[in-house]
PDB file of C-alpha atoms in Angstrom:
ATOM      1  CA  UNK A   1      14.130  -0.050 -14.982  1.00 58.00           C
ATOM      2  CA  UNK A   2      10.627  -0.691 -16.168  1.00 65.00           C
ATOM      3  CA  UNK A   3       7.681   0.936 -14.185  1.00 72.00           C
ATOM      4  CA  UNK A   4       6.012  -1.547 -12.636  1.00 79.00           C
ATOM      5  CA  UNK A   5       2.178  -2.285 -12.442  1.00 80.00           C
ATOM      6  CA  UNK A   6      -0.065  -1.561  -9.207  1.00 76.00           C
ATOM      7  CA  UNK A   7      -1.206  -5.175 -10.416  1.00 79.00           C
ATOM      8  CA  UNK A   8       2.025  -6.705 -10.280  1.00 86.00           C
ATOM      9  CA  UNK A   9       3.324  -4.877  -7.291  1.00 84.00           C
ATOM     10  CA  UNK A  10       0.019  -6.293  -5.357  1.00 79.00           C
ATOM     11  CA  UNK A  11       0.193  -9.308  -6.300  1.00 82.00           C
ATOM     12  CA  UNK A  12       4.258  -9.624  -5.684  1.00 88.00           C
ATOM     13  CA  UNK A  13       3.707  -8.363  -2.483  1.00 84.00           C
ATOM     14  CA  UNK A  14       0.572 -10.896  -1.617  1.00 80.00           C
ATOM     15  CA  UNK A  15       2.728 -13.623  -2.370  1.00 85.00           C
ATOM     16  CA  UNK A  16       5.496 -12.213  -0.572  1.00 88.00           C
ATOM     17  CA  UNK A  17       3.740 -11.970   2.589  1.00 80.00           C
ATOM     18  CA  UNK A  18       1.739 -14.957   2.122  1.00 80.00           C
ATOM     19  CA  UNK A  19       5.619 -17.049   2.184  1.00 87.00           C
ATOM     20  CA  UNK A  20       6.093 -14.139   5.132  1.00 85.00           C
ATOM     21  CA  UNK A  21       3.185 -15.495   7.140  1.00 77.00           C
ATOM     22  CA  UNK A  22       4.010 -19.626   5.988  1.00 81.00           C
ATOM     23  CA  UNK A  23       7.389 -19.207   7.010  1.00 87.00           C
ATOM     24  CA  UNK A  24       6.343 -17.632  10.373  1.00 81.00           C
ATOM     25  CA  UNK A  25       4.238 -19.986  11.089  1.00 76.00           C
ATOM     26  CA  UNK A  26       6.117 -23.248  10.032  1.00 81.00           C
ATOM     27  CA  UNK A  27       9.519 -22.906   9.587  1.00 89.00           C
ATOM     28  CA  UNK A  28      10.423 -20.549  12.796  1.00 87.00           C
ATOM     29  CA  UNK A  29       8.936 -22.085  15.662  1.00 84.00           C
ATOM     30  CA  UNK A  30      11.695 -25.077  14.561  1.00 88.00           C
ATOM     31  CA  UNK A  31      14.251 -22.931  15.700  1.00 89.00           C
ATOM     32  CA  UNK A  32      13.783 -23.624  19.341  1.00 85.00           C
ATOM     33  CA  UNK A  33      14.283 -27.198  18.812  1.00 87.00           C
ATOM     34  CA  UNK A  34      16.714 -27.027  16.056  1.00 87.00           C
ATOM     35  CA  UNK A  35      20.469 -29.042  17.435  1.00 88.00           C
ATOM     36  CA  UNK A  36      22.402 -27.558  14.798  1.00 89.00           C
ATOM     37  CA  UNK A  37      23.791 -23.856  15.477  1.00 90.00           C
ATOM     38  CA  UNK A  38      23.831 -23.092  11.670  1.00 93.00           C
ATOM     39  CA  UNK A  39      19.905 -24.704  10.878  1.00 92.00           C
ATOM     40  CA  UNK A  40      18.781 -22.895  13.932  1.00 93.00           C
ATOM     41  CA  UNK A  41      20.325 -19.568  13.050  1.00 94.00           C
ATOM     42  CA  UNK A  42      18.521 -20.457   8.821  1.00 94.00           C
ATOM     43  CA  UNK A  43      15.325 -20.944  10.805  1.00 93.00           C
ATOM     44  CA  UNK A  44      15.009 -17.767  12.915  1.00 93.00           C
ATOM     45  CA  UNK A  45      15.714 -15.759  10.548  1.00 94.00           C
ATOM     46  CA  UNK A  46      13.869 -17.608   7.398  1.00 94.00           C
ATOM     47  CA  UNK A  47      10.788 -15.054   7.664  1.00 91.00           C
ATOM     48  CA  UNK A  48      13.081 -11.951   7.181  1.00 93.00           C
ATOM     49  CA  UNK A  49      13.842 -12.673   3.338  1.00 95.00           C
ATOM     50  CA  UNK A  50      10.229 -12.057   1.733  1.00 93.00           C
ATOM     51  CA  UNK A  51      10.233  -9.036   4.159  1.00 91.00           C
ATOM     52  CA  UNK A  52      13.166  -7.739   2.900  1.00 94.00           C
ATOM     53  CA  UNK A  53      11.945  -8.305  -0.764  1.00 95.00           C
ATOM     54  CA  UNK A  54       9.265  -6.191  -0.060  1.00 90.00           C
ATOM     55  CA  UNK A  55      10.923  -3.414   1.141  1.00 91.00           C
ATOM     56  CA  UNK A  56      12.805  -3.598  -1.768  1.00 94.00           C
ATOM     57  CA  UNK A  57       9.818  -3.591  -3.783  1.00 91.00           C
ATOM     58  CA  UNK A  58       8.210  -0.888  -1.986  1.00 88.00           C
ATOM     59  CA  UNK A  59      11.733   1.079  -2.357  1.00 91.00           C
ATOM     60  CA  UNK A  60      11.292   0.268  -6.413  1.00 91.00           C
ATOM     61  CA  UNK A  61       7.400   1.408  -6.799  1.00 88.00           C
ATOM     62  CA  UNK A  62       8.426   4.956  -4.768  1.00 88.00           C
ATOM     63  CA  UNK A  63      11.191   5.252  -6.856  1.00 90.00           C
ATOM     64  CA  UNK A  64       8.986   4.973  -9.960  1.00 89.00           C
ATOM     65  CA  UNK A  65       6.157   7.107  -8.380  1.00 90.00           C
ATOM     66  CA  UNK A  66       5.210  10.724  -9.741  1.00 91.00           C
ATOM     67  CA  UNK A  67       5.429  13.434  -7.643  1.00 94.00           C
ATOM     68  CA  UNK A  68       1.471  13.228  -6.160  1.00 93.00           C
ATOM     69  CA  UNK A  69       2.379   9.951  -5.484  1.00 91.00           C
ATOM     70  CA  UNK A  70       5.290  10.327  -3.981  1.00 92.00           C
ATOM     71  CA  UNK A  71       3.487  12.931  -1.459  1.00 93.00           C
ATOM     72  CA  UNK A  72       1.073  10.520  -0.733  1.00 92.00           C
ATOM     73  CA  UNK A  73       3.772   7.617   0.004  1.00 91.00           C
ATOM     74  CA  UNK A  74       5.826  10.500   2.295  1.00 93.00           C
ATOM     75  CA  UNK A  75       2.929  11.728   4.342  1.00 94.00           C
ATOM     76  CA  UNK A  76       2.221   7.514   4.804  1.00 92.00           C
ATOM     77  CA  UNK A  77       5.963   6.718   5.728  1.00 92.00           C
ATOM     78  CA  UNK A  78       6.023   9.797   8.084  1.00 95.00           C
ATOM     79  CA  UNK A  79       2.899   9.030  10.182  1.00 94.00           C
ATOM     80  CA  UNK A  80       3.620   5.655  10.457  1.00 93.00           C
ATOM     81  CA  UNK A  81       6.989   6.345  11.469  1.00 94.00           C
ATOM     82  CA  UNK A  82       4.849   8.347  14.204  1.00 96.00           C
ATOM     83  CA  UNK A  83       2.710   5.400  15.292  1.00 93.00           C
ATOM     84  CA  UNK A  84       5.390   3.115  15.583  1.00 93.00           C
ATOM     85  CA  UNK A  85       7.555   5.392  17.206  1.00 94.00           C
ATOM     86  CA  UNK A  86       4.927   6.482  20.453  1.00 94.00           C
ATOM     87  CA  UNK A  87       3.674   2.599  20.451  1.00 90.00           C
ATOM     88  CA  UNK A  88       7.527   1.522  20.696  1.00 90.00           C
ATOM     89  CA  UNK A  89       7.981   4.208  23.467  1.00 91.00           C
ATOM     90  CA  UNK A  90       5.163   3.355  25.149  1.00 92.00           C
ATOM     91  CA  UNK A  91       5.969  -0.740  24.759  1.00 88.00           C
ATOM     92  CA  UNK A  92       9.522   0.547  25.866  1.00 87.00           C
ATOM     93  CA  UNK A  93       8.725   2.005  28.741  1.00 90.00           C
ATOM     94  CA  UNK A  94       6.450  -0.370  30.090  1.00 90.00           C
ATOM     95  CA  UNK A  95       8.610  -3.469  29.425  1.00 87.00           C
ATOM     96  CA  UNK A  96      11.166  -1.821  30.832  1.00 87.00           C
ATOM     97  CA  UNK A  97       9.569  -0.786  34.299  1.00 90.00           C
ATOM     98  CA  UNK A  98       8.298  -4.852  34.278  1.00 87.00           C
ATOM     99  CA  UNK A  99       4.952  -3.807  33.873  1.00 89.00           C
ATOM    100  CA  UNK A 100       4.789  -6.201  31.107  1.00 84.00           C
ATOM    101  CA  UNK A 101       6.468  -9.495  31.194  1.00 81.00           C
ATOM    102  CA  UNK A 102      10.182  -9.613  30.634  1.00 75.00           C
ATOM    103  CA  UNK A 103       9.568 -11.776  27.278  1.00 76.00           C
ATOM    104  CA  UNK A 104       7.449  -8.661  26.076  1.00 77.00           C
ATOM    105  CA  UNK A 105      10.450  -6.935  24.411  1.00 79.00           C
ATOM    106  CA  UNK A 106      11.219  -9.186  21.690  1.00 78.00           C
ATOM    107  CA  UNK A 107       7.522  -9.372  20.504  1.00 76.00           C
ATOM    108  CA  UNK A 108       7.264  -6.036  20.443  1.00 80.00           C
ATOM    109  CA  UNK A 109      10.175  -5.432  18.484  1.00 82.00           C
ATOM    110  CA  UNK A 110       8.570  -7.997  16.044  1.00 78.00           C
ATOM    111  CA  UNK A 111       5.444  -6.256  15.989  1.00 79.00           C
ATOM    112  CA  UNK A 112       7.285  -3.078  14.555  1.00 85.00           C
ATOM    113  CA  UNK A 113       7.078  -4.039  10.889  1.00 82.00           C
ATOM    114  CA  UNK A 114       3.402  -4.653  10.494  1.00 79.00           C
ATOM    115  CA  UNK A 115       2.516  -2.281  12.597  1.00 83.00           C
ATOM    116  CA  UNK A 116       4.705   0.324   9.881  1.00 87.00           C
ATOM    117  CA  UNK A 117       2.930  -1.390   6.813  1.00 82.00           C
ATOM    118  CA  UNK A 118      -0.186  -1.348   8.029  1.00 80.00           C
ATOM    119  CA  UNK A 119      -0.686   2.499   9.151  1.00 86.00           C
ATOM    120  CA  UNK A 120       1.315   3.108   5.999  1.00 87.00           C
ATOM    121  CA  UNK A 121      -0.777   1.476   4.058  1.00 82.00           C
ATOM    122  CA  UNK A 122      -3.943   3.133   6.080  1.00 81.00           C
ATOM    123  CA  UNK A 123      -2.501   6.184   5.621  1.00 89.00           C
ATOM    124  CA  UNK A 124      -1.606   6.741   2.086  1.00 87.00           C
ATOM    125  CA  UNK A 125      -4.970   4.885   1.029  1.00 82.00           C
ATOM    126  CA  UNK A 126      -6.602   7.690   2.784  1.00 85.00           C
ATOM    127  CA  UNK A 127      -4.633  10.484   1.052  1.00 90.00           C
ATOM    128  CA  UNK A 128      -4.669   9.351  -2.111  1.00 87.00           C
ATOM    129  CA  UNK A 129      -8.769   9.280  -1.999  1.00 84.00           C
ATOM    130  CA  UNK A 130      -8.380  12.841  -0.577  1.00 87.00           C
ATOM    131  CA  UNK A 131      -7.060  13.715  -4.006  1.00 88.00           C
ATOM    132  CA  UNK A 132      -9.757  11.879  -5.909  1.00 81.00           C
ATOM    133  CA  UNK A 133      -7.686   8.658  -6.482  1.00 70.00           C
ATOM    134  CA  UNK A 134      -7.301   5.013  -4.896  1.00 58.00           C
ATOM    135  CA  UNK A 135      -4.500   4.005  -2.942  1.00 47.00           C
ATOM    136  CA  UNK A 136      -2.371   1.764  -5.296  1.00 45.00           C
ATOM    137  CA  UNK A 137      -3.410   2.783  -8.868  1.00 48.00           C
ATOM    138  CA  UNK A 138      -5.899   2.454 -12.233  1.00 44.00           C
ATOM    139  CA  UNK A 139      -5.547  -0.803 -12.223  1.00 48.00           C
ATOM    140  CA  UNK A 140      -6.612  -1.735  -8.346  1.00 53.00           C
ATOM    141  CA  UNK A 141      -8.396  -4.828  -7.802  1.00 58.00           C
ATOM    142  CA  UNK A 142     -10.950  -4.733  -5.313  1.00 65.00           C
ATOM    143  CA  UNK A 143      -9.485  -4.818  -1.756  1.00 66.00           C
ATOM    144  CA  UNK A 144     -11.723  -7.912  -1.240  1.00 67.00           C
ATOM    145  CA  UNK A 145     -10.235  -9.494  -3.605  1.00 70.00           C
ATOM    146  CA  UNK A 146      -6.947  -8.805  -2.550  1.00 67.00           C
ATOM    147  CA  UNK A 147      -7.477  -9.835   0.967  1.00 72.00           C
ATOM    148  CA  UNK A 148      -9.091 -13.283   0.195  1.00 76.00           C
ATOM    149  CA  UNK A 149      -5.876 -14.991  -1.022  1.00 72.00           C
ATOM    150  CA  UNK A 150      -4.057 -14.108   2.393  1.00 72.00           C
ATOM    151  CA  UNK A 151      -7.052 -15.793   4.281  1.00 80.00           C
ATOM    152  CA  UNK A 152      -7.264 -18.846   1.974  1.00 80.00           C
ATOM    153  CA  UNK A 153      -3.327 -19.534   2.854  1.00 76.00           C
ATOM    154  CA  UNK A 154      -3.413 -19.036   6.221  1.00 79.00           C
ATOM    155  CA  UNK A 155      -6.552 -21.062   6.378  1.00 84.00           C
ATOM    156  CA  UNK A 156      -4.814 -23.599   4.587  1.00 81.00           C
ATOM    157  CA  UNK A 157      -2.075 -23.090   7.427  1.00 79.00           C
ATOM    158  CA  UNK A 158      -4.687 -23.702   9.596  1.00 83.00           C
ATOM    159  CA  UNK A 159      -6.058 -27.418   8.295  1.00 85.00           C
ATOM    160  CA  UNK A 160      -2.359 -28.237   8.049  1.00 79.00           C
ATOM    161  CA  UNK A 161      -1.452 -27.293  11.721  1.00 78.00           C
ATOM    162  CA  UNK A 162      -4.148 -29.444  13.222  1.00 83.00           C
ATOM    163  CA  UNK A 163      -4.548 -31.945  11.119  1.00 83.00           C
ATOM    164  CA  UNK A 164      -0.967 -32.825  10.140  1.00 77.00           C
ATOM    165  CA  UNK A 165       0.929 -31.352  12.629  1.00 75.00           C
ATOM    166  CA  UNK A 166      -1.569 -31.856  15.560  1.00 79.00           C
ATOM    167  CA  UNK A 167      -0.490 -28.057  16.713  1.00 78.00           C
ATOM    168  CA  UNK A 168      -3.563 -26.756  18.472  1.00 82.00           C
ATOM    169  CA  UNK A 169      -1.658 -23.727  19.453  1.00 78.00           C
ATOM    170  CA  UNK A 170      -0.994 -22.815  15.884  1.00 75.00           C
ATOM    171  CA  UNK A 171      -4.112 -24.323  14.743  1.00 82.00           C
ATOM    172  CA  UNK A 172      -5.687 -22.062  16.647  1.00 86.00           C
ATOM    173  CA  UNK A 173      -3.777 -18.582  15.709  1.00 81.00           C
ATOM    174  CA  UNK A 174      -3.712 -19.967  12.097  1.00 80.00           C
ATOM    175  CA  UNK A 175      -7.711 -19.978  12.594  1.00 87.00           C
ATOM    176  CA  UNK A 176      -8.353 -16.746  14.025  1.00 88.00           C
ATOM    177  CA  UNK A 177      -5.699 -15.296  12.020  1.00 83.00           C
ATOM    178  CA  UNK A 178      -7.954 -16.543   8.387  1.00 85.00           C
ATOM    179  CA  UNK A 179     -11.204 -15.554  10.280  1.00 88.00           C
ATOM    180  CA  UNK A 180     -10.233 -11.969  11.054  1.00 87.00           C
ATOM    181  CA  UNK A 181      -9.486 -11.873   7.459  1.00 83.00           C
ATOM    182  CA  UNK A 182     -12.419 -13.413   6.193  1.00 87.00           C
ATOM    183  CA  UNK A 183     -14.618 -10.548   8.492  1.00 88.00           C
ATOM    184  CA  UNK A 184     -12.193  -7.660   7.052  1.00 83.00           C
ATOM    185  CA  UNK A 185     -12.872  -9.096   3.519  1.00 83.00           C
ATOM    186  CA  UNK A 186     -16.722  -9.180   3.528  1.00 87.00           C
ATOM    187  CA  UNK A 187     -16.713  -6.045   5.160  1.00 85.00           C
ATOM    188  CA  UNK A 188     -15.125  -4.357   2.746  1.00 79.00           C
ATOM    189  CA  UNK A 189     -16.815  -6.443  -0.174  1.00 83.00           C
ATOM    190  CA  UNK A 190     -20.210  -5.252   1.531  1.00 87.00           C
ATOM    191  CA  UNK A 191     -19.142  -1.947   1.397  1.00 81.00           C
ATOM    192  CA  UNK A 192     -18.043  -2.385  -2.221  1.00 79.00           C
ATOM    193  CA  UNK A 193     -21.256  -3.459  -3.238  1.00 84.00           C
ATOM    194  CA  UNK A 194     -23.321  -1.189  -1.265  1.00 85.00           C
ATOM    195  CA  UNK A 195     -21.171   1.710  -2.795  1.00 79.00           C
ATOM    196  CA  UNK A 196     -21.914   0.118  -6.396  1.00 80.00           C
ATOM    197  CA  UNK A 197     -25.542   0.116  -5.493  1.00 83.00           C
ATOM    198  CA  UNK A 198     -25.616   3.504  -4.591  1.00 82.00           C
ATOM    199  CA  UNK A 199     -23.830   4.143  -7.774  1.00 76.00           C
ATOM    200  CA  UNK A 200     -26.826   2.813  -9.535  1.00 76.00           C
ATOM    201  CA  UNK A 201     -29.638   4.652  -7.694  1.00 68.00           C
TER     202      UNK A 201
ATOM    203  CA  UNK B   1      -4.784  27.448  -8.014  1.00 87.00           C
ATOM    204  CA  UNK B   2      -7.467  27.403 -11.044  1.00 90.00           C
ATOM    205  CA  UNK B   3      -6.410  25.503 -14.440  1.00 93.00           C
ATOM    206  CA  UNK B   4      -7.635  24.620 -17.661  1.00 94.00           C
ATOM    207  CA  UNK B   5      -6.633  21.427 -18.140  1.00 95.00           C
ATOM    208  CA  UNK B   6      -9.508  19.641 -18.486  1.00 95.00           C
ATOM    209  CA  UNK B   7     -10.448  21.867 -21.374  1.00 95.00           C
ATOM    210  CA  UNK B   8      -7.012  21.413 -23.286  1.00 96.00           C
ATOM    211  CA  UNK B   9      -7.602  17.237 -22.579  1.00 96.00           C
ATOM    212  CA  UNK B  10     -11.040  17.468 -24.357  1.00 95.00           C
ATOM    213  CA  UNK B  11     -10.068  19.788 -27.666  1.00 95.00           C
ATOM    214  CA  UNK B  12      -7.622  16.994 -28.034  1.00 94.00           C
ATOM    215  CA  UNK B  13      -9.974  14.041 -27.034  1.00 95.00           C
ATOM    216  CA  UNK B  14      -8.273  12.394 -24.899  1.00 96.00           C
ATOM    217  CA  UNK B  15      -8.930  10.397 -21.745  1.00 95.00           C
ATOM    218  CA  UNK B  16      -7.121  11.136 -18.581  1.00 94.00           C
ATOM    219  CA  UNK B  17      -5.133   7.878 -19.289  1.00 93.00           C
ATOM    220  CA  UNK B  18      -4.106   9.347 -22.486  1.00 94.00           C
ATOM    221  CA  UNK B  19      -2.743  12.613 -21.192  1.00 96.00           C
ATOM    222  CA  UNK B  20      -1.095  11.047 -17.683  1.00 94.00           C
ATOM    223  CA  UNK B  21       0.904   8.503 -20.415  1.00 93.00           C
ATOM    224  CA  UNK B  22       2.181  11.650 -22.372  1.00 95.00           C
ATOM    225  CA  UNK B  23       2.936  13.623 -19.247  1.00 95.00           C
ATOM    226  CA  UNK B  24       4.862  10.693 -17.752  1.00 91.00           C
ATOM    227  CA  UNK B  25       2.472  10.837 -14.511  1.00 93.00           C
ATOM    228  CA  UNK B  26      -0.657   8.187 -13.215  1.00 90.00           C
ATOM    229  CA  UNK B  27      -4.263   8.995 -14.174  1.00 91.00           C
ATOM    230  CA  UNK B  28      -4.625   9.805 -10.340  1.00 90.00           C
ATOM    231  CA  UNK B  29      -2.568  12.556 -10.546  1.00 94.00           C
ATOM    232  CA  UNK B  30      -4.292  14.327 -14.177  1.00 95.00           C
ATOM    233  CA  UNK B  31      -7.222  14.185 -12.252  1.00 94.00           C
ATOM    234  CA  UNK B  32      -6.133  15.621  -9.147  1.00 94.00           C
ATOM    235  CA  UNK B  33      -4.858  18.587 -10.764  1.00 95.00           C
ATOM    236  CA  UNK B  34      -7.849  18.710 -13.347  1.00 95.00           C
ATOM    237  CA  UNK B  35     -10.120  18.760 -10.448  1.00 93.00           C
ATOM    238  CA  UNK B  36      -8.056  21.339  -8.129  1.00 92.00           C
ATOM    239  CA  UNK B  37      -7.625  19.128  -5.724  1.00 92.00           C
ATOM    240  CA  UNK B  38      -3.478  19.064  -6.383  1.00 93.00           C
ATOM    241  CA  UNK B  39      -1.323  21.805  -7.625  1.00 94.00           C
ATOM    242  CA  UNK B  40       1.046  20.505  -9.897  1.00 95.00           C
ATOM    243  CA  UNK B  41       5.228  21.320  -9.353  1.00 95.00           C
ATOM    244  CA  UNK B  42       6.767  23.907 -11.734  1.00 95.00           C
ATOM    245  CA  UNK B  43       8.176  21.238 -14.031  1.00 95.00           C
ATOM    246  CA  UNK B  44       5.240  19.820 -14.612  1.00 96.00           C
ATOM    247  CA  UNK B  45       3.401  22.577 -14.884  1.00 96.00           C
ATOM    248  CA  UNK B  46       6.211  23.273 -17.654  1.00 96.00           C
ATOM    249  CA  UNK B  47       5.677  20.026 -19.200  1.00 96.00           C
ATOM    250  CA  UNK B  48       1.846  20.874 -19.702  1.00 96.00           C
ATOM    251  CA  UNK B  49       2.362  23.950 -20.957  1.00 96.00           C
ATOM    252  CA  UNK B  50       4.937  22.290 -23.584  1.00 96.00           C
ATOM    253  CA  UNK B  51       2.507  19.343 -24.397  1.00 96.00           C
ATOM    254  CA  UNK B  52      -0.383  22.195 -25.184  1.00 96.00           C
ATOM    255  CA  UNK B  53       2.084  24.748 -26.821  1.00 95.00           C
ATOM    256  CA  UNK B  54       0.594  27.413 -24.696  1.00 94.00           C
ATOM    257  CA  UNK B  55       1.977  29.754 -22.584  1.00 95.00           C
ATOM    258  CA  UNK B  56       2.335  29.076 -18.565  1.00 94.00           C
ATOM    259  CA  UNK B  57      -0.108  31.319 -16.970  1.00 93.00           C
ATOM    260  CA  UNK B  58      -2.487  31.183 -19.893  1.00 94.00           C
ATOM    261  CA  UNK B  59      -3.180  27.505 -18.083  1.00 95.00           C
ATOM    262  CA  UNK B  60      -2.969  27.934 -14.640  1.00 94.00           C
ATOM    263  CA  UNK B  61      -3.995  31.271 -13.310  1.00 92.00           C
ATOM    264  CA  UNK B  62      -4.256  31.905  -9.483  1.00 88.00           C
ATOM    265  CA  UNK B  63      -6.776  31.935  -7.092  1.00 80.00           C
ATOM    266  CA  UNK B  64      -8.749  35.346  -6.872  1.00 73.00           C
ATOM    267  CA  UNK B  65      -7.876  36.880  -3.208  1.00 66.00           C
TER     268      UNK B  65
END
């Protein structure tokens, strides 16, 4: 198996979640209305497949790793393990004692996957610049850059939901969904080109 | 753990790039250990030594107490 490229695993992975987030936002809220047992059951569960392909992907890009990287991915996995484990917990407990709603459970059970990726992500980024690196490799394009695509889909999401669909509701987390984004991205393009400026003197 | 890795790299001219692709290992992690900022594992270190034709300890020597 062929070592793959921190450009090809990024960009795999954009696309993967950018179907991830489409899919979320499209194709399971038909479930609910869906007649059919079988169409209902292909709805639900449509969003799992491009998560599943990037675990698979993530599995493949560990595999490959050296060992600095693979220290870097381990001490990511375990403290995200942590974080999701004490925010389940807490989520648990609370749901459980009706302090939140009784339809808490379920979201927060859906919540447990991005939480993982994101303090994993977080996590390793920050260790690998401990040890004078970057978080995904030579070959990194600019986190900016990487974020923008995300917010152009779900923007697109966005113009679709109220102006084809007529959804405010998802119009309106498409929306602030894109604009976090966009904030996240010119932050970090900001500090990208403050950091290049510096560089300069 | 101190090293002389850098060193080695430059008598041979190469990048970082150049010695991570012979050492089967990312540019991230030559520099790591170049800079002291990673000890490498014994295999590796075994590797180096192989790559340079140089003894084990006669590249990485340790830290003086």
């Amino acid at each position: 198996m062929s070592r793959i490229s921190a450009k090809s695993y990024q960009r795999r992975t954009m696309i993967a979640m950018t179907i991830y987030v489409a899919l979320l936002l499209l194709v399971w809220p038909l479930a609910r209305g869906a007649d059919n047992s079988w169409l209902k059951l292909a709805c639900a569960l449509a969003p799992v497949v491009p998560v599943l392909y990037v675990i698979a992907l993530m599995a493949r890009k560990v595999l490959q790793s050296d060992e600095l990287e693979q220290r870097t991915h381990l001490i990511g996995l375990g403290v995200a393990t942590a974080v999701v484990s004490v925010f389940s917990l807490i989520g648990g407990f609370l749901a459980a004692a009706k302090v939140l709603p009784p339809d808490a459970a379920p979201v927060i059970l859906l919540w447990v996957f991005p939480v993982l990726v994101v303090a994993y992500s977080g996590v390793r980024g920050w260790v690998a610049r401990r040890y004078g690196g970057d978080s995904c490799g030579d070959e990194n394009s600019p986190l900016a850059l990487r974020l923008l695509l995300p917010a152009a889909l779900i923007g697109a999401v966005a113009i679709y939901a109220e102006f084809v669909k007529h959804d405010d509701y998802l119009a309106g987390i498409a929306t602030g969904m894109a604009a976090g984004l966009v904030v996240v991205t010119l932050f970090f393009a900001w500090r990208r080109w403050a950091g290049a400026r510096r560089a300069r003197g | 753990m101190n090293n002389r890795l850098r060193e080695l790299r430059d008598k041979q001219a190469w990048s970082q790039g150049d010695l991570a692709e012979h050492l089967d290992v990312s540019r991230q992690t030559v520099n790591a250990i170049e800079t002291g900022k990673y000890d490498p594992s014994l295999p590796l270190a075994f590797r180096i030594a192989r790559l340079f034709r140089q003894p084990i300890e006669s590249i990485f020597t340790p830290d003086k107490e």
